[in-house]
Every structure is written in C-alpha cells, then in structure tokens.
GROMACS .gro file of C-alpha atoms in nm:
model
   95
    1MET     CA    1  -7.109   6.445   9.339
    2ALA     CA    2  -7.449   6.615   9.307
    3ASP     CA    3  -7.701   6.545   9.039
    4ALA     CA    4  -7.795   6.846   8.826
    5VAL     CA    5  -8.163   6.756   8.818
    6GLY     CA    6  -8.198   6.660   9.182
    7SER     CA    7  -8.271   6.334   9.352
    8ILE     CA    8  -8.574   6.162   9.489
    9ASP     CA    9  -8.473   6.243   9.846
   10THR     CA   10  -8.435   6.616   9.790
   11PRO     CA   11  -8.717   6.774   9.592
   12ASP     CA   12  -8.649   7.078   9.381
   13ALA     CA   13  -8.719   7.416   9.536
   14GLN     CA   14  -8.945   7.485   9.240
   15ASP     CA   15  -9.177   7.195   9.334
   16GLU     CA   16  -9.202   7.314   9.695
   17ALA     CA   17  -9.299   7.663   9.588
   18GLN     CA   18  -9.584   7.539   9.364
   19GLU     CA   19  -9.759   7.336   9.635
   20PRO     CA   20 -10.031   7.549   9.795
   21LYS     CA   21 -10.077   7.530  10.168
   22LYS     CA   22 -10.418   7.387  10.263
   23LYS     CA   23 -10.604   7.475  10.578
   24ALA     CA   24 -10.760   7.194  10.775
   25ARG     CA   25 -11.140   7.212  10.767
   26LYS     CA   26 -11.374   7.075  11.021
   27GLY     CA   27 -11.631   6.850  10.854
   28GLY     CA   28 -11.594   6.998  10.508
   29LYS     CA   29 -11.893   7.035  10.279
   30ARG     CA   30 -12.059   6.715  10.400
   31ALA     CA   31 -12.111   6.846  10.750
   32LYS     CA   32 -12.336   7.123  10.618
   33LYS     CA   33 -12.582   6.883  10.453
   34GLY     CA   34 -12.831   6.665  10.630
   35PRO     CA   35 -12.830   6.286  10.604
   36PHE     CA   36 -13.118   6.276  10.354
   37LYS     CA   37 -12.948   6.527  10.125
   38ARG     CA   38 -12.627   6.324  10.138
   39LEU     CA   39 -12.822   6.006  10.060
   40ALA     CA   40 -12.998   6.174   9.768
   41LEU     CA   41 -12.663   6.301   9.638
   42PHE     CA   42 -12.521   5.950   9.664
   43TYR     CA   43 -12.806   5.800   9.460
   44ARG     CA   44 -12.778   6.075   9.198
   45GLN     CA   45 -12.407   6.000   9.164
   46VAL     CA   46 -12.473   5.626   9.138
   47ILE     CA   47 -12.724   5.682   8.859
   48ALA     CA   48 -12.483   5.916   8.680
   49GLU     CA   49 -12.209   5.652   8.696
   50LEU     CA   50 -12.443   5.377   8.573
   51ARG     CA   51 -12.523   5.589   8.268
   52LYS     CA   52 -12.153   5.585   8.179
   53VAL     CA   53 -12.136   5.203   8.180
   54VAL     CA   54 -12.103   5.033   7.843
   55TRP     CA   55 -12.348   4.745   7.875
   56PRO     CA   56 -12.283   4.423   7.676
   57THR     CA   57 -12.512   4.323   7.393
   58ARG     CA   58 -12.725   4.009   7.418
   59ASN     CA   59 -12.478   3.813   7.201
   60GLN     CA   60 -12.182   3.921   7.414
   61LEU     CA   61 -12.369   3.837   7.732
   62THR     CA   62 -12.459   3.492   7.598
   63SER     CA   63 -12.101   3.417   7.493
   64TYR     CA   64 -11.957   3.545   7.825
   65THR     CA   65 -12.206   3.334   8.020
   66THR     CA   66 -12.125   3.025   7.813
   67VAL     CA   67 -11.751   3.073   7.868
   68VAL     CA   68 -11.797   3.115   8.244
   69ILE     CA   69 -12.020   2.807   8.277
   70PHE     CA   70 -11.777   2.598   8.069
   71PHE     CA   71 -11.479   2.719   8.276
   72VAL     CA   72 -11.657   2.642   8.604
   73ALA     CA   73 -11.751   2.294   8.479
   74VAL     CA   74 -11.389   2.224   8.380
   75MET     CA   75 -11.264   2.345   8.719
   76ILE     CA   76 -11.520   2.128   8.901
   77ALA     CA   77 -11.406   1.826   8.700
   78LEU     CA   78 -11.041   1.903   8.773
   79VAL     CA   79 -11.097   1.939   9.147
   80THR     CA   80 -11.307   1.620   9.149
   81VAL     CA   81 -11.032   1.421   8.976
   82ILE     CA   82 -10.766   1.557   9.213
   83ASP     CA   83 -10.986   1.484   9.516
   84TYR     CA   84 -11.057   1.132   9.393
   85GLY     CA   85 -10.686   1.068   9.337
   86LEU     CA   86 -10.581   1.204   9.675
   87ASN     CA   87 -10.858   1.004   9.844
   88HIS     CA   88 -10.732   0.679   9.691
   89ALA     CA   89 -10.368   0.773   9.768
   90ALA     CA   90 -10.459   0.835  10.135
   91LYS     CA   91 -10.642   0.501  10.152
   92TYR     CA   92 -10.341   0.325  10.000
   93VAL     CA   93 -10.095   0.488  10.241
   94PHE     CA   94 -10.301   0.468  10.561
   95GLY     CA   95 -10.487   0.148  10.486
   0.00000   0.00000   0.00000
C-alpha cells in the first residue's frame, strides 16, 4: 500500500525538479584572492561578529565569576573528600 504523500526513501518528483544542478568549481572565490587579502577579510569578519556579541554588564560578570569560583571550590572539596576516603579504604584493604 503506497502512501499518498510519499515516504522518506522516495522523494517527491516535485522536490527533485526544484534542486538546481551545481557545477563543480576549482578553487572558488578564495583562489582568486591572495593570502593577505584573505587574512584581511578574516579579520574584518571577526570584528563584525564581535560587534554582534551582547557583552555582560559589570554586575552580571561579577555574579557569574562568583558562581564559577564557588562551584569550582565545591567540586575541589568533593573530589578531595572522595580521594581521602578512597585512600583510607585502600590502606584498610591492602594494609
């Protein structure tokens, strides 16, 4: 029994007709530019992306830093307690 809409395995003929055929290019647009122009383009794009970043305020940064330091201190304490316990358990078992 066939599905009226189609299945995943057999795409609709309509989808196949809409996909344009692409020719393979050698090198593309990058091959036409020199290494310094590509490097300059990269830095311009980096700066453009950094302008889009929403930077935290000083209060947010302070609270985030405090949370991270507290979390790291708790994790250090937890690992220390587990290490201490396993150390004593190993000494008890192996003498």
